[in-house]
Coordinates of C-alpha atoms and ligand atoms in Angstrom, one line a residue:
M26 CA -17.1 18.0 -39.1
D27 CA -20.8 18.8 -38.6
R28 CA -22.6 15.5 -38.3
P29 CA -26.4 15.7 -37.6
M30 CA -27.9 13.6 -34.8
D31 CA -28.7 10.1 -35.9
R32 CA -32.4 9.5 -35.0
Q33 CA -31.8 5.8 -34.8
E34 CA -29.2 6.2 -32.1
V35 CA -31.0 8.3 -29.6
A36 CA -33.8 7.5 -27.1
P37 CA -37.5 8.4 -27.8
E38 CA -37.3 10.9 -25.0
T39 CA -34.6 12.8 -26.9
L40 CA -36.5 12.7 -30.1
A41 CA -39.6 14.0 -28.3
A42 CA -37.7 16.8 -26.4
Q43 CA -36.0 18.0 -29.6
G44 CA -39.0 17.7 -31.8
L45 CA -37.0 15.2 -33.9
G46 CA -33.9 17.3 -33.7
E47 CA -33.9 19.3 -36.9
A48 CA -33.9 23.1 -37.1
D49 CA -36.1 24.8 -39.6
P50 CA -34.2 24.7 -42.9
I51 CA -35.0 28.3 -43.9
S52 CA -34.6 30.3 -40.6
G53 CA -32.5 27.9 -38.5
G54 CA -35.2 28.2 -35.8
L55 CA -35.4 25.3 -33.3
A56 CA -39.1 25.6 -33.0
P57 CA -40.9 24.6 -36.2
V58 CA -42.7 27.1 -38.2
I59 CA -46.5 26.9 -38.5
N60 CA -47.8 26.5 -42.0
L61 CA -51.4 27.9 -42.2
S62 CA -51.7 27.9 -46.0
T63 CA -54.8 26.0 -47.2
N64 CA -53.4 25.6 -50.8
Y65 CA -50.1 25.3 -52.7
E66 CA -48.9 27.0 -55.9
Q67 CA -49.1 25.0 -59.1
Q68 CA -46.1 25.3 -61.4
P69 CA -46.5 26.2 -65.1
D70 CA -46.0 22.5 -66.0
G71 CA -48.9 21.5 -63.7
S72 CA -46.7 20.0 -61.0
Y73 CA -46.5 21.1 -57.3
R74 CA -43.1 21.9 -55.6
Q75 CA -43.5 19.4 -52.9
G76 CA -46.4 17.4 -54.2
R77 CA -48.9 19.1 -51.8
V78 CA -52.1 20.6 -53.4
Y79 CA -54.6 21.4 -50.6
T80 CA -54.4 21.3 -46.9
R81 CA -57.3 18.9 -46.4
A82 CA -55.0 16.3 -47.8
D83 CA -51.5 17.4 -46.7
N84 CA -50.0 20.0 -44.4
P85 CA -46.4 20.3 -43.4
T86 CA -47.2 21.2 -39.8
S87 CA -49.4 18.2 -39.4
E88 CA -46.7 16.1 -41.1
H89 CA -44.2 17.2 -38.5
A90 CA -46.4 16.2 -35.6
E91 CA -47.2 12.9 -37.4
Q92 CA -43.5 12.1 -37.8
M93 CA -42.9 12.8 -34.1
L94 CA -45.7 10.5 -33.0
A95 CA -44.6 7.8 -35.5
A96 CA -41.1 8.0 -34.1
L97 CA -42.4 7.5 -30.5
E98 CA -44.8 4.7 -31.4
G99 CA -42.7 3.0 -34.2
G100 CA -39.5 2.7 -32.3
A101 CA -37.2 0.2 -34.0
L102 CA -39.6 -1.0 -36.6
D103 CA -38.0 -1.2 -40.0
G104 CA -38.9 1.9 -42.0
G105 CA -41.1 3.2 -39.1
C106 CA -44.9 3.2 -38.9
A107 CA -47.3 5.4 -40.7
C108 CA -49.2 8.1 -38.9
A109 CA -52.2 10.3 -39.7
L110 CA -53.5 13.1 -37.5
F111 CA -57.3 13.7 -37.2
G112 CA -59.5 16.5 -35.9
S113 CA -60.3 14.6 -32.7
G114 CA -59.8 11.2 -31.1
M115 CA -63.3 10.3 -32.2
A116 CA -62.6 11.3 -35.8
A117 CA -59.6 9.0 -35.7
A118 CA -61.5 6.1 -34.1
T119 CA -64.5 6.3 -36.4
A120 CA -62.2 6.5 -39.5
V121 CA -60.9 3.0 -38.6
F122 CA -64.5 1.6 -38.4
Q123 CA -65.7 3.5 -41.5
S124 CA -62.8 2.1 -43.5
L125 CA -64.3 -1.4 -43.0
L126 CA -66.9 -2.8 -45.3
P127 CA -70.6 -3.5 -44.7
G128 CA -71.0 -7.0 -43.3
D129 CA -67.6 -7.0 -41.6
H130 CA -67.7 -8.5 -38.1
V131 CA -65.9 -6.4 -35.5
L132 CA -64.9 -7.4 -31.9
V133 CA -64.7 -4.6 -29.4
S134 CA -63.5 -4.5 -25.7
R135 CA -66.5 -4.6 -23.4
V136 CA -65.0 -1.9 -21.2
L137 CA -63.9 1.0 -23.3
Y138 CA -64.2 4.8 -23.7
W139 CA -67.9 5.6 -23.6
G140 CA -67.8 7.8 -26.8
V141 CA -66.6 4.9 -29.0
R142 CA -69.3 2.6 -27.5
K143 CA -72.0 5.2 -28.1
W144 CA -70.9 5.8 -31.7
L145 CA -70.8 2.1 -32.4
A146 CA -74.3 1.7 -30.9
E147 CA -75.7 4.6 -32.9
F148 CA -74.0 4.4 -36.2
A149 CA -72.2 1.1 -36.8
L150 CA -75.4 -0.8 -37.6
T151 CA -76.5 1.7 -40.3
W152 CA -72.9 1.5 -41.6
G153 CA -73.5 -2.3 -41.9
L154 CA -71.0 -3.4 -39.4
D155 CA -71.7 -6.4 -37.2
V156 CA -70.3 -5.2 -33.8
E157 CA -69.8 -7.6 -30.9
F158 CA -68.6 -6.6 -27.5
T159 CA -66.4 -9.1 -25.7
D160 CA -64.2 -9.2 -22.6
T161 CA -60.8 -8.8 -24.2
G162 CA -59.2 -9.6 -20.9
D163 CA -60.6 -13.2 -21.2
L164 CA -58.6 -14.9 -24.0
D165 CA -61.0 -17.9 -24.2
A166 CA -63.9 -15.4 -24.8
V167 CA -61.8 -13.7 -27.6
A168 CA -60.9 -17.0 -29.2
A169 CA -64.6 -18.1 -29.2
A170 CA -65.8 -14.8 -30.6
I171 CA -63.5 -14.7 -33.6
R172 CA -65.3 -15.8 -36.8
P173 CA -62.7 -16.7 -39.3
G174 CA -63.3 -15.1 -42.6
R175 CA -65.8 -12.6 -41.2
T176 CA -64.1 -10.9 -38.3
R177 CA -62.0 -8.1 -39.7
L178 CA -61.1 -6.0 -36.6
L179 CA -60.4 -6.5 -32.9
W180 CA -60.6 -3.1 -31.1
V181 CA -58.8 -3.0 -27.7
E182 CA -58.4 -0.3 -25.2
T183 CA -55.9 -0.9 -22.4
P184 CA -55.9 0.2 -19.6
A185 CA -59.6 0.6 -20.4
N186 CA -61.9 3.4 -19.3
P187 CA -62.9 3.8 -16.5
M188 CA -62.2 0.4 -14.7
W189 CA -58.6 0.3 -16.0
E190 CA -58.9 -3.4 -17.1
I191 CA -55.9 -4.7 -18.9
T192 CA -55.8 -6.7 -22.1
D193 CA -52.7 -8.8 -22.9
L194 CA -51.8 -7.4 -26.3
A195 CA -49.4 -10.1 -27.4
A196 CA -51.9 -12.8 -26.5
V197 CA -54.8 -11.2 -28.4
C198 CA -52.6 -10.6 -31.4
D199 CA -51.6 -14.2 -31.4
L200 CA -55.3 -15.2 -31.5
A201 CA -56.4 -12.6 -34.0
H202 CA -53.6 -12.8 -36.7
P203 CA -54.0 -16.4 -37.8
A204 CA -57.7 -15.7 -38.4
G205 CA -56.8 -12.6 -40.5
V206 CA -58.1 -10.2 -37.9
R207 CA -56.5 -6.7 -37.6
V208 CA -55.8 -5.6 -34.0
A209 CA -56.4 -1.9 -33.3
V210 CA -55.3 -0.5 -29.9
D211 CA -56.5 2.7 -28.4
N212 CA -53.3 3.8 -26.7
T213 CA -54.6 7.1 -25.3
V214 CA -54.2 6.2 -21.7
A215 CA -50.8 4.3 -21.7
T216 CA -49.2 6.6 -24.4
P217 CA -46.1 5.4 -26.2
V218 CA -44.1 6.4 -23.1
L219 CA -45.5 3.3 -21.3
T220 CA -46.7 0.9 -24.0
R221 CA -45.8 0.7 -27.7
P222 CA -48.5 -1.7 -29.1
F223 CA -46.7 -2.4 -32.3
E224 CA -44.0 -4.2 -30.3
F225 CA -46.7 -6.6 -29.2
G226 CA -48.0 -7.2 -32.7
A227 CA -50.8 -4.6 -33.0
D228 CA -51.7 -3.5 -36.6
L229 CA -53.2 -0.1 -35.7
V230 CA -52.8 2.3 -32.9
I231 CA -55.3 5.1 -32.1
H232 CA -54.9 8.1 -29.9
S233 CA -57.1 10.9 -28.6
A234 CA -54.2 13.4 -28.9
T235 CA -56.4 15.7 -26.9
K236 CA -55.2 13.9 -23.8
Y237 CA -51.6 13.1 -22.8
L238 CA -50.0 13.7 -26.2
N239 CA -50.9 17.4 -26.2
G240 CA -51.2 17.4 -22.4
H241 CA -52.4 20.9 -21.7
G242 CA -56.1 20.7 -22.1
D243 CA -56.1 23.1 -25.1
V244 CA -56.2 21.0 -28.2
L245 CA -58.7 18.7 -29.8
A246 CA -56.9 16.1 -32.0
G247 CA -56.6 12.4 -32.8
A248 CA -54.3 10.1 -34.6
V249 CA -54.2 6.7 -36.3
L250 CA -50.9 4.9 -36.8
A251 CA -50.4 1.7 -38.9
A252 CA -47.6 -0.8 -38.7
R253 CA -47.8 -1.2 -42.5
R254 CA -48.6 1.1 -45.4
D255 CA -51.0 -1.4 -46.9
P256 CA -54.3 -0.9 -48.8
F257 CA -56.2 -0.5 -45.5
W258 CA -53.9 2.4 -44.6
E259 CA -54.4 4.0 -48.0
R260 CA -58.2 3.7 -47.5
L261 CA -57.9 5.3 -44.1
R262 CA -55.9 8.2 -45.5
S263 CA -58.4 8.6 -48.3
W264 CA -61.2 8.7 -45.7
R265 CA -59.5 11.5 -43.9
R266 CA -58.9 13.5 -47.0
N267 CA -62.4 13.0 -48.5
A268 CA -64.4 13.2 -45.3
G269 CA -62.4 16.3 -44.2
A270 CA -61.2 14.9 -40.9
M271 CA -57.9 16.7 -40.9
P272 CA -57.0 18.9 -37.8
G273 CA -56.2 22.6 -38.3
A274 CA -52.5 23.5 -38.6
F275 CA -52.5 25.5 -35.4
E276 CA -53.8 22.4 -33.5
A277 CA -51.0 20.3 -35.1
W278 CA -48.4 22.9 -34.1
L279 CA -49.7 23.0 -30.5
L280 CA -49.6 19.2 -30.5
Q281 CA -46.0 18.9 -31.5
R282 CA -45.1 21.4 -28.7
G283 CA -47.1 19.4 -26.2
M284 CA -45.3 16.2 -27.2
R285 CA -41.9 17.7 -26.4
T286 CA -42.7 17.3 -22.7
L287 CA -44.7 14.0 -23.0
F288 CA -42.2 11.8 -21.2
L289 CA -41.8 14.1 -18.2
R290 CA -45.5 14.6 -17.8
V291 CA -46.5 10.9 -18.2
H292 CA -43.7 9.7 -15.8
R293 CA -44.7 12.3 -13.2
A294 CA -48.4 11.5 -13.5
S295 CA -47.7 7.8 -13.2
Q296 CA -45.6 8.2 -10.1
T297 CA -48.2 10.3 -8.4
A298 CA -51.0 8.0 -9.4
L299 CA -49.2 5.1 -7.9
E300 CA -48.6 7.1 -4.7
I301 CA -52.3 8.0 -4.5
A302 CA -53.5 4.5 -5.2
T303 CA -51.2 3.0 -2.6
R304 CA -52.0 5.6 0.0
F305 CA -55.8 5.3 -0.4
Q306 CA -56.3 1.6 -1.2
R307 CA -57.4 0.7 2.3
H308 CA -59.1 3.9 3.1
P309 CA -62.3 3.1 5.2
A310 CA -64.5 5.3 3.0
L311 CA -63.5 3.4 -0.2
A312 CA -64.8 0.1 -1.4
A313 CA -62.1 -0.2 -4.0
V314 CA -59.2 1.6 -5.7
L315 CA -58.9 0.6 -9.4
Y316 CA -55.3 1.0 -10.6
P317 CA -53.3 -1.5 -12.6
G318 CA -50.2 -0.5 -10.6
L319 CA -51.6 -2.1 -7.5
P320 CA -50.4 -5.7 -7.0
D321 CA -54.0 -6.9 -6.2
H322 CA -55.4 -5.4 -9.5
P323 CA -56.4 -8.4 -11.7
G324 CA -54.4 -7.1 -14.6
H325 CA -51.3 -6.1 -12.7
E326 CA -49.1 -9.0 -13.8
I327 CA -49.8 -8.3 -17.5
A328 CA -49.6 -4.6 -17.0
A329 CA -46.2 -5.0 -15.4
R330 CA -45.0 -6.8 -18.6
Q331 CA -46.7 -4.6 -21.1
M332 CA -46.2 -1.1 -19.5
R333 CA -42.7 0.2 -19.1
G334 CA -41.7 2.7 -16.4
G335 CA -45.2 3.2 -14.8
F336 CA -48.8 2.3 -14.9
G337 CA -50.3 5.6 -16.1
G338 CA -51.9 8.6 -14.5
M339 CA -55.5 7.3 -14.5
L340 CA -57.3 5.6 -11.6
S341 CA -60.8 5.3 -10.2
I342 CA -62.1 5.0 -6.7
R343 CA -65.3 3.4 -5.6
V344 CA -66.9 5.2 -2.6
A345 CA -68.2 2.8 0.1
G346 CA -71.2 5.0 0.8
G347 CA -72.5 4.6 -2.8
A348 CA -73.5 7.1 -5.5
G349 CA -74.6 9.9 -3.1
A350 CA -71.4 9.7 -1.0
A351 CA -69.4 9.7 -4.2
R352 CA -71.1 13.0 -5.3
E353 CA -70.3 14.5 -1.9
V354 CA -66.6 13.6 -2.2
L355 CA -66.7 15.2 -5.7
A356 CA -68.2 18.4 -4.2
A357 CA -65.7 18.5 -1.4
V358 CA -62.4 18.5 -3.3
R359 CA -60.6 21.9 -3.5
V360 CA -57.3 21.1 -5.4
F361 CA -58.6 18.5 -7.9
K362 CA -60.7 20.2 -10.7
R363 CA -64.1 18.8 -11.3
A364 CA -64.1 18.2 -15.1
T365 CA -64.2 15.5 -17.7
S366 CA -61.4 14.5 -20.0
L367 CA -57.9 13.3 -18.9
G368 CA -54.2 13.5 -19.5
G369 CA -53.6 17.2 -18.8
V370 CA -51.3 18.9 -16.4
E371 CA -54.1 19.6 -13.9
S372 CA -55.6 16.8 -11.9
L373 CA -59.3 16.1 -12.7
I374 CA -62.0 14.3 -10.9
E375 CA -65.5 13.3 -12.2
H376 CA -68.5 11.2 -11.5
R377 CA -68.2 9.0 -14.5
R378 CA -71.7 7.7 -14.7
D379 CA -73.2 11.2 -14.5
S380 CA -70.8 12.3 -17.3
E381 CA -71.8 9.4 -19.5
G382 CA -75.5 9.6 -19.0
P383 CA -78.4 7.2 -18.1
S384 CA -77.2 4.4 -20.4
S385 CA -73.8 4.2 -18.7
P386 CA -72.8 0.8 -17.4
V387 CA -70.3 2.5 -14.9
P388 CA -71.2 2.0 -11.2
G389 CA -72.7 5.0 -9.5
D390 CA -70.1 4.9 -6.7
L391 CA -67.2 5.4 -9.0
L392 CA -65.1 8.6 -9.3
R393 CA -62.5 8.8 -12.1
L394 CA -59.3 10.6 -11.4
S395 CA -56.8 11.9 -13.9
I396 CA -53.6 12.7 -12.1
G397 CA -51.7 15.8 -13.3
I398 CA -48.3 17.1 -12.4
E399 CA -49.0 19.1 -9.2
A400 CA -47.2 18.4 -5.9
P401 CA -48.4 14.9 -4.9
A402 CA -48.8 16.0 -1.2
D403 CA -51.4 18.7 -2.3
L404 CA -53.5 16.0 -4.1
I405 CA -53.2 13.5 -1.3
A406 CA -54.2 16.1 1.3
D407 CA -57.2 17.2 -0.8
L408 CA -58.5 13.7 -1.4
A409 CA -57.9 12.7 2.3
A410 CA -59.9 15.8 3.5
A411 CA -62.8 15.0 1.0
L412 CA -62.8 11.3 1.9
D413 CA -62.6 11.8 5.7
K414 CA -66.1 13.4 5.5
A415 CA -67.5 10.3 3.7
P416 CA -69.1 7.4 5.6
S417 CA -66.9 4.4 6.3
R418 CA -67.3 0.8 5.0
Ligands
PLP526 C1 -59.5 6.4 -24.5 C2 -60.1 7.4 -25.3 N1 -60.2 7.3 -26.6 C3 -60.8 8.2 -27.5 C4 -61.3 9.4 -26.9 C5 -62.0 10.3 -27.9 O1 -61.1 11.4 -28.1 P1 -61.6 12.9 -28.4 O2 -62.3 13.5 -27.2 O3 -60.3 13.6 -28.7 O4 -62.5 12.9 -29.6 C6 -61.2 9.6 -25.6 C7 -61.8 10.9 -25.0 O5 -62.0 11.0 -23.8 C8 -60.6 8.6 -24.7 O6 -60.6 8.8 -23.4

């Protein structure tokens, strides 16, 4: 007897690899079709065959990618979590802030992706939000910063760009929830392969799908997931529809294809990143290697609890000779690609402060590395050759 695969019984890797495991009902194709239609036919009685009217609100290709990501993030949650794709990670992040109300107090990780900090600095005030940056790695600081009745959102990135500081998700949720504060976690760097924030109590999960989820450096997309389909979720969906923040169907299709290899890519990048961090942690040309997988990283113990199967593919190095020496190391690499962004198959290196601009708080001696899936020995040899020319501590 033909019995379809039970999605509840298989591992997330299996769901990802098989794109949820259902063939296209019309053709039997194992790869999903791409649905580019912008609009849907209305029936004589005024109804729509599947309830969809216009693609700015609903698109089956986006829905497929959303269901995949929800399965990966939602895990065993009853009924699964809700997921909405956006045109970029920034469109996803700002949709969360813009779904708040003027006067709401918002707590944000002090160390976080520069683009979010810049948007908050430029636009949150005019939107009427009261934004406060805090060290979310310091639980006393978080507890002291929460204003019961006024704080509506705690925004956390972990590991956080580009110092890879770790926030204890279960602990901050325990502080936030009794005060009625929603916890939103930017899970771009850990991905659901390593951390599923809902398991630690998070209310919202945000992704730049441009990074690991797609993984091939050829799609701009984002996502917001919610643990519950509550009025805030409906407001967020309404924002996406009415602000026009939906991604194109082609991007959504590429994204579902990228997610099929997510587990392989993230595990490989994590293994190589750990190998590189371990190999270079005492290199005489380096003042520090910042990687949560190293036992002397201040967040290592929490990361070991919160991240499963690896510590991610992102690390930073601080060059002992300072900003000038760091730029020379950057110029000397031959296998690493000099480029911004992260989470793709190619390994990337960048001078983070130069990328962020003059207002950046990032130290000038820091180079950010996004580890890809190349042969680890090639990356190690490349970095060793570039560092051997740099001055020693
Ligand atoms: C952690 C993190 N969140 C959000 C974003 C924004 O995503 P996007 O570039 O897709 O708009 C980025 C981009 O680098 C990121 O690294």
